[in-house]
Short mmCIF file of C-alpha atoms in Angstrom, two decimals:
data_model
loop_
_atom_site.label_atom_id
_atom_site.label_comp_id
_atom_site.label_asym_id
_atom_site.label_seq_id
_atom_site.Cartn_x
_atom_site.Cartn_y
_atom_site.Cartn_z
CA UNK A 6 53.81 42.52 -146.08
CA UNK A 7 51.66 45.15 -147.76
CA UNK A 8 51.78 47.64 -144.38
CA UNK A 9 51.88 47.60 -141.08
CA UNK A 10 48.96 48.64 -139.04
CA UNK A 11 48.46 49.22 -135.03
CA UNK A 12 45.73 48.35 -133.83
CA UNK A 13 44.20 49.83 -130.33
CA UNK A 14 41.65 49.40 -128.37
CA UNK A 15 41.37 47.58 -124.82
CA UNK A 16 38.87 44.66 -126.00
CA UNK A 17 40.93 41.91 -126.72
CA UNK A 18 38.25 40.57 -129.02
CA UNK A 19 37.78 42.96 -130.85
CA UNK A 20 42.01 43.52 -132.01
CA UNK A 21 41.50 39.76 -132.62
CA UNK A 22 38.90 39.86 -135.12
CA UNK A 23 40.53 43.22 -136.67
CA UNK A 24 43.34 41.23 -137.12
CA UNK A 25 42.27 38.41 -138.81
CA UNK A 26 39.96 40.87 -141.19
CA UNK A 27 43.95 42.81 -141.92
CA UNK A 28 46.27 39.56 -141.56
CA UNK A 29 44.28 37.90 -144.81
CA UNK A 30 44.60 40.84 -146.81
CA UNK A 31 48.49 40.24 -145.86
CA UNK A 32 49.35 43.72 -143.59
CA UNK A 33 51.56 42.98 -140.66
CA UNK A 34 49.50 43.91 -137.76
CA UNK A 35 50.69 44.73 -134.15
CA UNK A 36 48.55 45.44 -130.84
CA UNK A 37 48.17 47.87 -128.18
CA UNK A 38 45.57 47.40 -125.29
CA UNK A 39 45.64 51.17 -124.25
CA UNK A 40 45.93 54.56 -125.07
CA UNK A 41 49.39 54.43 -123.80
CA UNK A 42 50.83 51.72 -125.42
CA UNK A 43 49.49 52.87 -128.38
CA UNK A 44 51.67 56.16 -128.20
CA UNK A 45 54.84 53.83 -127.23
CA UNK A 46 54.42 51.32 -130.04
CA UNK A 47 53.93 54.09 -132.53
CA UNK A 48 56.69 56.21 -131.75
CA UNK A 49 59.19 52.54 -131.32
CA UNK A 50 57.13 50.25 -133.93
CA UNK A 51 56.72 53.04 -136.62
CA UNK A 52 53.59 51.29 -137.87
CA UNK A 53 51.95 53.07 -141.68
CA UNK A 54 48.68 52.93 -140.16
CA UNK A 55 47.17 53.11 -136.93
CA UNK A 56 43.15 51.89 -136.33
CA UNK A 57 42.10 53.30 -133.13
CA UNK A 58 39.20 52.74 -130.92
CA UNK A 59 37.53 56.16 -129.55
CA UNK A 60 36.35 54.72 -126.37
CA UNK A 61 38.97 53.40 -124.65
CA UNK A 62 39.85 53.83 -120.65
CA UNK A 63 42.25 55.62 -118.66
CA UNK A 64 43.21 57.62 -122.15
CA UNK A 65 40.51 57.43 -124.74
CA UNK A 66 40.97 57.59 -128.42
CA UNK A 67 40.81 61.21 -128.94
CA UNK A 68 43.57 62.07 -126.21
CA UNK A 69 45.34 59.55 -127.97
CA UNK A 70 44.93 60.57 -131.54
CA UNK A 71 46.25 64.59 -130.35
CA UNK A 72 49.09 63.44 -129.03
CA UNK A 73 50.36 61.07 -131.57
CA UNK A 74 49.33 64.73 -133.88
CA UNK A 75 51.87 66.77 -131.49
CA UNK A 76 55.03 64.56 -131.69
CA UNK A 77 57.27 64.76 -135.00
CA UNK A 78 57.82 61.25 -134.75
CA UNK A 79 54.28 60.39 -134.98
CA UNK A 80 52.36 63.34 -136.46
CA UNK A 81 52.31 61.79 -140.13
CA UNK A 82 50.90 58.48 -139.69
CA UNK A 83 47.42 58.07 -140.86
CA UNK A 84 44.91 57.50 -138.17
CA UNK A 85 41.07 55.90 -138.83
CA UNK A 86 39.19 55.99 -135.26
CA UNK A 87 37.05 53.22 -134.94
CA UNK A 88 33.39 54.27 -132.64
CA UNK A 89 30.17 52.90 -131.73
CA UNK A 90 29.05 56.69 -131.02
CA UNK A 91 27.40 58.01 -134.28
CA UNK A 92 26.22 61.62 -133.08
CA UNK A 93 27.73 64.27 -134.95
CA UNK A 94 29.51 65.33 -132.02
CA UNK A 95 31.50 62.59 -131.94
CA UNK A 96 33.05 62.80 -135.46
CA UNK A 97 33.77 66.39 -135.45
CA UNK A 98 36.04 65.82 -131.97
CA UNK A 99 37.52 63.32 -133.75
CA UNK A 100 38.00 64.92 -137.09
CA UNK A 101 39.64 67.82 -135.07
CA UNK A 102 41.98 65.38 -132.95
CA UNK A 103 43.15 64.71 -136.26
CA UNK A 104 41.73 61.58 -137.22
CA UNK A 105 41.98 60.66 -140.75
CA UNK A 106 38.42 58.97 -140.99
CA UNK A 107 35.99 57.85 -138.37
CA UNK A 108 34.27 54.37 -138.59
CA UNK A 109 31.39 52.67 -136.45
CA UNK A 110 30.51 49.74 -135.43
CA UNK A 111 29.77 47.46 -136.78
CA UNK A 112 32.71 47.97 -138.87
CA UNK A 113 32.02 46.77 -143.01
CA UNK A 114 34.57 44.90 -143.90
CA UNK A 115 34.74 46.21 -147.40
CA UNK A 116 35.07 49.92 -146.55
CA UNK A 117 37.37 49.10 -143.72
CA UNK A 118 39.85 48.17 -146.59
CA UNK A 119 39.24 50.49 -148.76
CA UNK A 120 39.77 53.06 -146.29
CA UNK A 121 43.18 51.30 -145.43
CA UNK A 122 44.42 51.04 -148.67
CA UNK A 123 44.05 54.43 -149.56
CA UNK A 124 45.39 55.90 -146.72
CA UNK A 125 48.43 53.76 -146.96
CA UNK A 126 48.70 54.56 -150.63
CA UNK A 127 48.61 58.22 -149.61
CA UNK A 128 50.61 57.45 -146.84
CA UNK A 129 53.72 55.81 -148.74
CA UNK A 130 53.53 58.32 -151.53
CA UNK A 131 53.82 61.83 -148.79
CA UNK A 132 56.32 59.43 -146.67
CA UNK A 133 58.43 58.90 -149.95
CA UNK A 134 58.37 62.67 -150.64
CA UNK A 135 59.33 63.92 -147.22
CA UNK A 136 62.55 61.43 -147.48
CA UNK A 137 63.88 63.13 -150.74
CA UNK A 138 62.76 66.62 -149.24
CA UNK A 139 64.84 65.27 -146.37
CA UNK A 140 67.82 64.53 -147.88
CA UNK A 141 67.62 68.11 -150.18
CA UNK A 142 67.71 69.84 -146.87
CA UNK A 143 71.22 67.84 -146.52
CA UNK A 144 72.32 68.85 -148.90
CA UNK A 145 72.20 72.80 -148.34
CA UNK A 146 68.64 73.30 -149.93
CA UNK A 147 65.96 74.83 -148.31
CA UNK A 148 62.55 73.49 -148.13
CA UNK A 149 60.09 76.16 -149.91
CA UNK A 150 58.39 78.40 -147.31
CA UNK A 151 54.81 78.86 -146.68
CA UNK A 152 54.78 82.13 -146.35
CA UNK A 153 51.67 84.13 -146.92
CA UNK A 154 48.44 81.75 -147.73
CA UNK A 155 46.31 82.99 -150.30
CA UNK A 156 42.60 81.38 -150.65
CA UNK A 157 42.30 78.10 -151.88
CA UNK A 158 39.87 77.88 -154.83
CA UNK A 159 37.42 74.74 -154.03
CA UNK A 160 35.51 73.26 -156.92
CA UNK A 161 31.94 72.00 -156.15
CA UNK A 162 30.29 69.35 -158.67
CA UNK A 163 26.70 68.50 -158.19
CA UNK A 164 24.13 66.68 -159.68
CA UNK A 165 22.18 69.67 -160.01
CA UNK A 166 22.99 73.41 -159.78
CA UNK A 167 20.97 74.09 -156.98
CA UNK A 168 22.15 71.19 -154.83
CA UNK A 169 25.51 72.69 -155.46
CA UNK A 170 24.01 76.18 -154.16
CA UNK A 171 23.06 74.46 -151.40
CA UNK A 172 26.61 73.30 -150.36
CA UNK A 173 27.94 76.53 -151.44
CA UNK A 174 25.70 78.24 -148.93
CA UNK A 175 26.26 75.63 -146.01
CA UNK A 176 29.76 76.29 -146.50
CA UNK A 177 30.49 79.60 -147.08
CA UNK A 178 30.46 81.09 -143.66
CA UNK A 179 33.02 78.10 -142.54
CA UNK A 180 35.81 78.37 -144.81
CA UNK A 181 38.05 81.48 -146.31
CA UNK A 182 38.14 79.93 -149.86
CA UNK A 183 36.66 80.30 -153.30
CA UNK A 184 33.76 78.27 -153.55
CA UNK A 185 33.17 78.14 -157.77
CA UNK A 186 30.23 75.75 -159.61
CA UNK A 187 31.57 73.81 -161.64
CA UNK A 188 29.58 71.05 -164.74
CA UNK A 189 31.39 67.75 -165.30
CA UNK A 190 31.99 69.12 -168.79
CA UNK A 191 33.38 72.37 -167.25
CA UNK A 192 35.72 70.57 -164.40
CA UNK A 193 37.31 68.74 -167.72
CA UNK A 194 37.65 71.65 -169.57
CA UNK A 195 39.37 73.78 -166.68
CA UNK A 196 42.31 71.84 -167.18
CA UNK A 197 43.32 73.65 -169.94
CA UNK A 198 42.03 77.03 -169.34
CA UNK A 199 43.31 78.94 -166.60
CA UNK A 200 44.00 78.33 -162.87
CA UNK A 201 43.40 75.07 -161.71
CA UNK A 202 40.52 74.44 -158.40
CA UNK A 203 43.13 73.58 -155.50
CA UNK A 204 40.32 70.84 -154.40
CA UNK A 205 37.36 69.23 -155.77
CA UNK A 206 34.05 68.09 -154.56
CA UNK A 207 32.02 65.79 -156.81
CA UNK A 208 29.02 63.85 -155.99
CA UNK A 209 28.48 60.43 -156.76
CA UNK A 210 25.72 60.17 -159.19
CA UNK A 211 25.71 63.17 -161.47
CA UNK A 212 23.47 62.90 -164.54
CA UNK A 213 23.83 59.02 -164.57
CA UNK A 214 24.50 56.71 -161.46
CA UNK A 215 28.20 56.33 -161.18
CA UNK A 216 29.41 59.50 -163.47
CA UNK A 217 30.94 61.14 -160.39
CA UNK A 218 33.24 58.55 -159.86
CA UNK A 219 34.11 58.22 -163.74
CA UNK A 220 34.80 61.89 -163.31
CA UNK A 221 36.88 60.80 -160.66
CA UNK A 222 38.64 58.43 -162.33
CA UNK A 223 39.55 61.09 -165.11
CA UNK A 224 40.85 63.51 -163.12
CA UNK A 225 43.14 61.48 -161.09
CA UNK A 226 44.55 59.97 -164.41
CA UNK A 227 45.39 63.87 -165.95
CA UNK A 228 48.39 65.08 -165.03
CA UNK A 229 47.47 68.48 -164.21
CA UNK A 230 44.78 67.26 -161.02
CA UNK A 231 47.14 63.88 -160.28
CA UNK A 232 47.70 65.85 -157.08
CA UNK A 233 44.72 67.33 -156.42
CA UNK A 234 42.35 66.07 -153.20
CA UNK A 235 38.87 65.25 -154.70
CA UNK A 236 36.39 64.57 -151.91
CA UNK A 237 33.39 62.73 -152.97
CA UNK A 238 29.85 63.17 -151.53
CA UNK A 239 27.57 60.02 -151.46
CA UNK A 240 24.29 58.71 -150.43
CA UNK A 241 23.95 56.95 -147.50
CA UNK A 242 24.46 54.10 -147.16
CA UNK A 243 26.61 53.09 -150.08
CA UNK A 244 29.16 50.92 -149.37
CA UNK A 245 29.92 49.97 -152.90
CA UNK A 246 30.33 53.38 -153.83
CA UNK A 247 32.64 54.31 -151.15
CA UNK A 248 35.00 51.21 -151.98
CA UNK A 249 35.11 51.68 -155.55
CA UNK A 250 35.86 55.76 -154.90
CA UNK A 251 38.73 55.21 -152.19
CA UNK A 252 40.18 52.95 -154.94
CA UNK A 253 40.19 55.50 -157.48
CA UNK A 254 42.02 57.34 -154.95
CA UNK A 255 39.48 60.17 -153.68
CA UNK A 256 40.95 61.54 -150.90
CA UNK A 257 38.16 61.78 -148.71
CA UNK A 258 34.25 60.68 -148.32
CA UNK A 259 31.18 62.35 -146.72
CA UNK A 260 27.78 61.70 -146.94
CA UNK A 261 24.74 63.74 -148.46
CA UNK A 262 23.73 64.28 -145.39
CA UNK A 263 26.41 65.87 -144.10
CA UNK A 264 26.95 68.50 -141.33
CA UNK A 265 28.72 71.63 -142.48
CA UNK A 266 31.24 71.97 -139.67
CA UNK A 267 32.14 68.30 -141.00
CA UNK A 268 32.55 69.39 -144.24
CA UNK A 269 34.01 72.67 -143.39
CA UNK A 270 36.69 70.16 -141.35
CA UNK A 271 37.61 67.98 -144.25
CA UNK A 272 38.05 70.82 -146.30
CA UNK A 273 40.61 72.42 -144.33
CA UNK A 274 42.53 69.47 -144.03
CA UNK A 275 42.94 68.41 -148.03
CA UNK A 276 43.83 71.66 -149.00
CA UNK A 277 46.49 71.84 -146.00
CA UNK A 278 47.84 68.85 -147.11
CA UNK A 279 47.77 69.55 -150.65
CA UNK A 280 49.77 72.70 -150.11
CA UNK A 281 52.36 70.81 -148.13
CA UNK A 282 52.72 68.07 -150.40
CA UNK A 283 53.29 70.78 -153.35
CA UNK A 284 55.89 72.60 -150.93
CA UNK A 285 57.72 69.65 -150.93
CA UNK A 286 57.11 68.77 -154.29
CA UNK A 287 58.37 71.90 -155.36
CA UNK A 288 61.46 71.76 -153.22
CA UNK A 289 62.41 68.05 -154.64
CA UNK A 290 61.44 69.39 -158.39
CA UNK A 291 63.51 72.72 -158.67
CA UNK A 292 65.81 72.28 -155.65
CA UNK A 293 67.73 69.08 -156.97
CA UNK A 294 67.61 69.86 -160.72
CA UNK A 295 70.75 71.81 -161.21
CA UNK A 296 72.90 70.52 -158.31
CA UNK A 297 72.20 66.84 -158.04
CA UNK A 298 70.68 65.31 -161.56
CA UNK A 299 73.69 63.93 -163.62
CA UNK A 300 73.50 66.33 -167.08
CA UNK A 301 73.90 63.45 -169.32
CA UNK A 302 71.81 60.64 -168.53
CA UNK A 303 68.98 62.88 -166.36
CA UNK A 304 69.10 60.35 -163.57
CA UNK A 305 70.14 61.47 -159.89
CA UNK A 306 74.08 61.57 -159.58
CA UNK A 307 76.46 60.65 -156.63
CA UNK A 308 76.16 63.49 -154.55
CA UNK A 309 72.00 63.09 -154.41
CA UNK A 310 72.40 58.98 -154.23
CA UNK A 311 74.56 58.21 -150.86
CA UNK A 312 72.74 61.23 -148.68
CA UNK A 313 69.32 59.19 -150.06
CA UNK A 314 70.39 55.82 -149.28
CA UNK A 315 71.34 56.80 -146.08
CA UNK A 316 67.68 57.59 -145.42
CA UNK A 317 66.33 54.79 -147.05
CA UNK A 318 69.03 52.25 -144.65
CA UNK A 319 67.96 54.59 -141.57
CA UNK A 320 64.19 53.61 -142.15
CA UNK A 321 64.92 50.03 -142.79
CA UNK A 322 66.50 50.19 -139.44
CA UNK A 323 63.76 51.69 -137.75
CA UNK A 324 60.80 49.25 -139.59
CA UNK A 325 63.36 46.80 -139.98
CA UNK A 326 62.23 45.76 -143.49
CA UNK A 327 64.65 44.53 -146.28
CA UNK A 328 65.83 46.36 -149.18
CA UNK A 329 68.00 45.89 -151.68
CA UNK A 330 71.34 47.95 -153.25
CA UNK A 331 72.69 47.22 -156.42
CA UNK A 332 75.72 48.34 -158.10
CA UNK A 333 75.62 47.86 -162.20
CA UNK A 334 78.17 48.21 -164.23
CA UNK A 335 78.77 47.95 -168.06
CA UNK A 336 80.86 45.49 -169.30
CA UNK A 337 84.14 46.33 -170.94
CA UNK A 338 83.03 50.02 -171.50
CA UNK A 339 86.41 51.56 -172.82
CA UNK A 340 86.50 49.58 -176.19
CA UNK A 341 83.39 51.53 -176.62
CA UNK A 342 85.09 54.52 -176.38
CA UNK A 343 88.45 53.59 -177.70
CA UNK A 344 86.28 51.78 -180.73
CA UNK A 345 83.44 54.31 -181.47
CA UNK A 346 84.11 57.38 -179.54
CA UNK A 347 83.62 59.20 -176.74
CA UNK A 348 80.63 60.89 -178.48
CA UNK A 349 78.97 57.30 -179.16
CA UNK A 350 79.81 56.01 -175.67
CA UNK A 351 77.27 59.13 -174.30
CA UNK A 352 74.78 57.68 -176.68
CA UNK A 353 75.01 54.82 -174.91
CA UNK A 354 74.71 55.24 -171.49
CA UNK A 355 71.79 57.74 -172.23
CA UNK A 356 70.00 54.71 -173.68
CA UNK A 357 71.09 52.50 -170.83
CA UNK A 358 69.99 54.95 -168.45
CA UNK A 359 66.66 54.60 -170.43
CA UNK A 360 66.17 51.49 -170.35
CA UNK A 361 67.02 50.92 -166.74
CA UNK A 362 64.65 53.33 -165.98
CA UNK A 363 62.11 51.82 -167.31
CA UNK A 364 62.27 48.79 -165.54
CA UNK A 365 62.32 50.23 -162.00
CA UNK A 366 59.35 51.18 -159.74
CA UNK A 367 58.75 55.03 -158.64
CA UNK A 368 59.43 54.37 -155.37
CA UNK A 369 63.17 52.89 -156.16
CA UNK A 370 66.41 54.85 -156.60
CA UNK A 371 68.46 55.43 -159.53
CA UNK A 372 71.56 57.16 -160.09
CA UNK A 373 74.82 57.44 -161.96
CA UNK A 374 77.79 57.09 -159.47
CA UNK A 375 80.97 57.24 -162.30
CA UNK A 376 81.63 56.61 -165.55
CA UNK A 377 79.98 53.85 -166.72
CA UNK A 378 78.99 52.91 -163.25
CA UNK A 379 74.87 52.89 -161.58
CA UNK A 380 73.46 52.66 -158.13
CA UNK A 381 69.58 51.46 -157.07
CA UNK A 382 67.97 51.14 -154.05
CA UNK A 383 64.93 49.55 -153.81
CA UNK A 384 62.98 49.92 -150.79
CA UNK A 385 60.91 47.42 -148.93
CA UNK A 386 62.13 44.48 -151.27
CA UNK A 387 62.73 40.49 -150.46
CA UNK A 388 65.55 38.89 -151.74
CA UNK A 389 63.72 36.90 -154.22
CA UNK A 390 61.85 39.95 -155.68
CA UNK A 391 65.64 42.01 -156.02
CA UNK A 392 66.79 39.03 -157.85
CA UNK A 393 63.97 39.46 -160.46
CA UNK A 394 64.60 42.75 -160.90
CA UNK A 395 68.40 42.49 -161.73
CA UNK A 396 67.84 39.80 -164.11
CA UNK A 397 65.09 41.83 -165.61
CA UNK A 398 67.71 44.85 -166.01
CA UNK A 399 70.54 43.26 -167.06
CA UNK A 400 68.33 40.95 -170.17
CA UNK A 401 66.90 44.76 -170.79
CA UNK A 402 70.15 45.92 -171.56
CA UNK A 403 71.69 43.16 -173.08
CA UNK A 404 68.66 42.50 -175.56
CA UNK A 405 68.49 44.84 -178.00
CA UNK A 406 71.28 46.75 -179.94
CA UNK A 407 71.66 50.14 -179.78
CA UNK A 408 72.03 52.54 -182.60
CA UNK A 409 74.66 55.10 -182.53
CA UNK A 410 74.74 58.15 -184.32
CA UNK A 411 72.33 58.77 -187.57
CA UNK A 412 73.58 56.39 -189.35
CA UNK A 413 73.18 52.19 -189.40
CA UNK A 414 75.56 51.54 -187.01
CA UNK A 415 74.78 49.87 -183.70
CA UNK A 416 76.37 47.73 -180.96
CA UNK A 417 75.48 45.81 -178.29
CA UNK A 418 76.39 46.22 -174.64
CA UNK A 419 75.92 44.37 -171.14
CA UNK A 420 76.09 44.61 -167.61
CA UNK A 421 77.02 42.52 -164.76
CA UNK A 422 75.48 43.61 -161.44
CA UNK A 423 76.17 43.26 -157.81
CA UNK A 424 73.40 43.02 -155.33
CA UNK A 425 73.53 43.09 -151.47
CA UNK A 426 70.26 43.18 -149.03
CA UNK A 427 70.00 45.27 -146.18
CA UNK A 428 68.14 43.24 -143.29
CA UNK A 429 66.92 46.26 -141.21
CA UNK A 430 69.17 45.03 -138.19
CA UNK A 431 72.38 47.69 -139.30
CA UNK A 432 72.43 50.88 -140.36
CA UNK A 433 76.00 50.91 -141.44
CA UNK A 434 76.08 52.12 -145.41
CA UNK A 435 79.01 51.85 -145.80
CA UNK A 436 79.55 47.97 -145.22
CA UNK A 437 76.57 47.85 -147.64
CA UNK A 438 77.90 49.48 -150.33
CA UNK A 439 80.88 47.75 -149.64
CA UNK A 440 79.09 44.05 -150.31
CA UNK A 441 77.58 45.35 -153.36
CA UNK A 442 80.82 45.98 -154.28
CA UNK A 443 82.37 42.99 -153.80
CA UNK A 444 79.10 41.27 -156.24
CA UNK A 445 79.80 43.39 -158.52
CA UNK A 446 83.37 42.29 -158.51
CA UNK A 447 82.57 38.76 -158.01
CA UNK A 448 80.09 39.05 -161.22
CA UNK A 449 82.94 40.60 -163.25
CA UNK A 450 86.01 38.19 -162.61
CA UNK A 451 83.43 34.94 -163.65
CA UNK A 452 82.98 36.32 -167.18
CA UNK A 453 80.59 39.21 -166.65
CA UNK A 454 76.77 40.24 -167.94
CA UNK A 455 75.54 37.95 -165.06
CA UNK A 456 73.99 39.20 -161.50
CA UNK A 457 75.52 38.40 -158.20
CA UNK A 458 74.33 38.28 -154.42
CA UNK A 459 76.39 38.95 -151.84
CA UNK A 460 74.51 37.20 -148.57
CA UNK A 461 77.23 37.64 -146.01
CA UNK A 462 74.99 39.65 -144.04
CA UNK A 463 71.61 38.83 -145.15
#
């Protein structure tokens, strides 16, 4: 399944149409007909998204929505409150309960999914980074503090300069950041000359229908503003323009119409979230690079890999979803050594390394766990898929010779790798590593460069 999503609202109709509308686009969906079932199937179901209907009974959307914000357990999952109110009113109390977006009724089916798959995109890739902050904090490093916030420095990008003077001035009085002007030209250019704007705010049409979400669409693919929330303003209504900008991953919508405490709202939030994302970031990046990334080969080594699996086993357990471990080993490395040297067998597992590397998602472990010995993990994975993906590592390795030294010589090498799938119904890793092993050992003794499943337990 692509996600799972609760949905609540006490109109059994209406979770029955939602969940036809998510079940074709493949997203495991589960129910709640109140507020307070919502709160217990969050906190036991640990759904990715929740869709929530604002005017529920007994405890309405909002009282729900601050109270899912308060717990630990529950205060990162994405929220989209679904209402038939449109006042302004409405969507601020919302947007301060801590919704993630507010739709009405009647719902579009278009943005509807649009507005899920971003926030599940968004959703996986902070989830992913709090589990390797996580296991850091394991292992004796501290997350970054916050400390002292400075201003954030918030970009505005207009069709024309004095619409952007207009939001500037709506906004001003609401917000302690830097509000700068920027051109499209200029926005492009400021990624190479000095400080980069901590958010961005672009309208749709610039000097041409559609530019603002081509500018869009450039910053997201530059490295130095991969991270950074862009919030895009468009006319009302524009449906097609919304869908097309939540799929070039803008982090947030508003219309031209907006109100400024709305605005002011949205704000706040991105750049929160983009400084706690780059907190983490940070403590992943400079925290692990000395203590826990093997020297030779760059990948993650043993010490970083088990502490990381563990989390990734625990979460299985609690969302019980499969995964899949695999142990890899190459084939008869010591006449490598004995043969070409010790300095020639580095070469090659730093191109092995590479290669396997290369054929792995981002969201999927890698490390070096011995000598000529690797570990991956690969979250949220069927069996079928995990057999792909060792066949497609082990041909990668096996395919093309590698060149040693400066000189012509080259050799080949392969690898024969174990594989065991973790159901979600055990948490025990070490009976998991332990059937890995014993495919690994199983793909050695009959005759090696081949892959091997253990299913005893899946």
């Amino acid at each position: 399944m692509a996600g799972r999503i609760l949905i609540a609202d006490n109109v059994a109709t209406n979770r029955i149409v939602l969940k036809v509308k998510l079940s074709s686009a493949f997203y495991d969906v589960i129910q709640a007909a109140s507020g307070q079932q919502a709160l217990e199937a969050a906190r036991s179901e640990h759904p990715d998204l929740i869709i929530l209907d604002a005017q529920m009974p007994e405890m309405d959307g909002i009282s729900v929505c601050e109270a899912l914000r308060s717990d630990p357990i529950t205060e990162h999952i994405p929220v989209i409150m679904i209402t038939s109110s449109s006042d302004t009113t409405s969507k601020l109390r919302a947007l301060k309960a801590g919704a993630d977006d507010i739709l009405f009724k009647p719902l579009d089916e278009l943005t509807l999914l649009a507005r899920v798959r971003s926030l599940l995109r968004a959703c996986g890739t902070a989830d992913e980074l709090r589990l390797r902050a996580s296991t850091c904090r394991e292992l004796g490093f501290a997350e970054a503090q916050a400390g002292f916030e400075m201003p954030g420095n918030v970009a505005l990008i207009a069709a024309h300069k004095e619409t952007a003077l207009r939001w500037r001035s709506l906004l001003v009085s609401k917000v302690s950041d830097r509000i700068t002007i920027l051109s499209r030209n200029e926005a492009l250019q400021s990624l190479y000359n000095g400080p980069m704007p901590d958010m961005f705010i672009i309208a749709g049409d610039l000097d041409h229908p559609d530019e603002g979400l081509r500018l869009l669409s450039e910053l997201k693919s530059r490295t130095e503003t991969r991270y950074t929330p862009v919030l895009m303003v468009l006319k009302q209504p524009s449906h097609s323009q919304a869908v097309v900008a939540l799929d070039l991953d803008a982090s947030d919508l508003i219309s031209d119409d907006f109100d400024p405490e709305e605005l002011a709202l949205r704000v706040k939030t991105q750049i929160k979230r983009k400084r706690q994302s780059d907190r983490l970031r940070e403590t992943v990046q400079d925290g692990l690079r000395m203590a826990v990334i093997d020297p030779l080969t760059g990948l993650y080594n043993r010490r970083y890999a088990l502490p990381h699996l563990g989390h990734i086993v625990e979460r299985a357990y609690q969302t019980k979803r499969r995964f899949a471990v695999m142990i890899l080993d190459l084939d008869r490395f010591k006449s490598v050594n004995d043969s070409f040297g010790h300095a020639a067998g580095d070469e090659v597992l730093i191109e092995v390394a590479k290669r396997i590397r290369e054929n792995l998602r981002g969201v999927d472990l890698l490390a070096r766990i011995g000598g000529e010995e690797f570990l991956i993990a690969m979250p949220d994975t069927s069996l079928s898929v995990a057999r792909i993906a060792a066949e497609r590592l082990r041909h990668a390795v096996e395919q093309t010779e590698i060149t040693i030294g400066a000189g012509p010589k080259s050799l080949s090498v392969t690898l024969s790798i174990g594989v065991a799938m973790g159901d979600g119904k055990s948490h025990s890793l070490t009976e998991l590593l332990a059937r890995a092993d014993r495919a690994l050992f199983t793909a050695k003794s009959d005759g090696r460069n081949q892959v091997t499943v253990n299913l005893s337990a899946a």
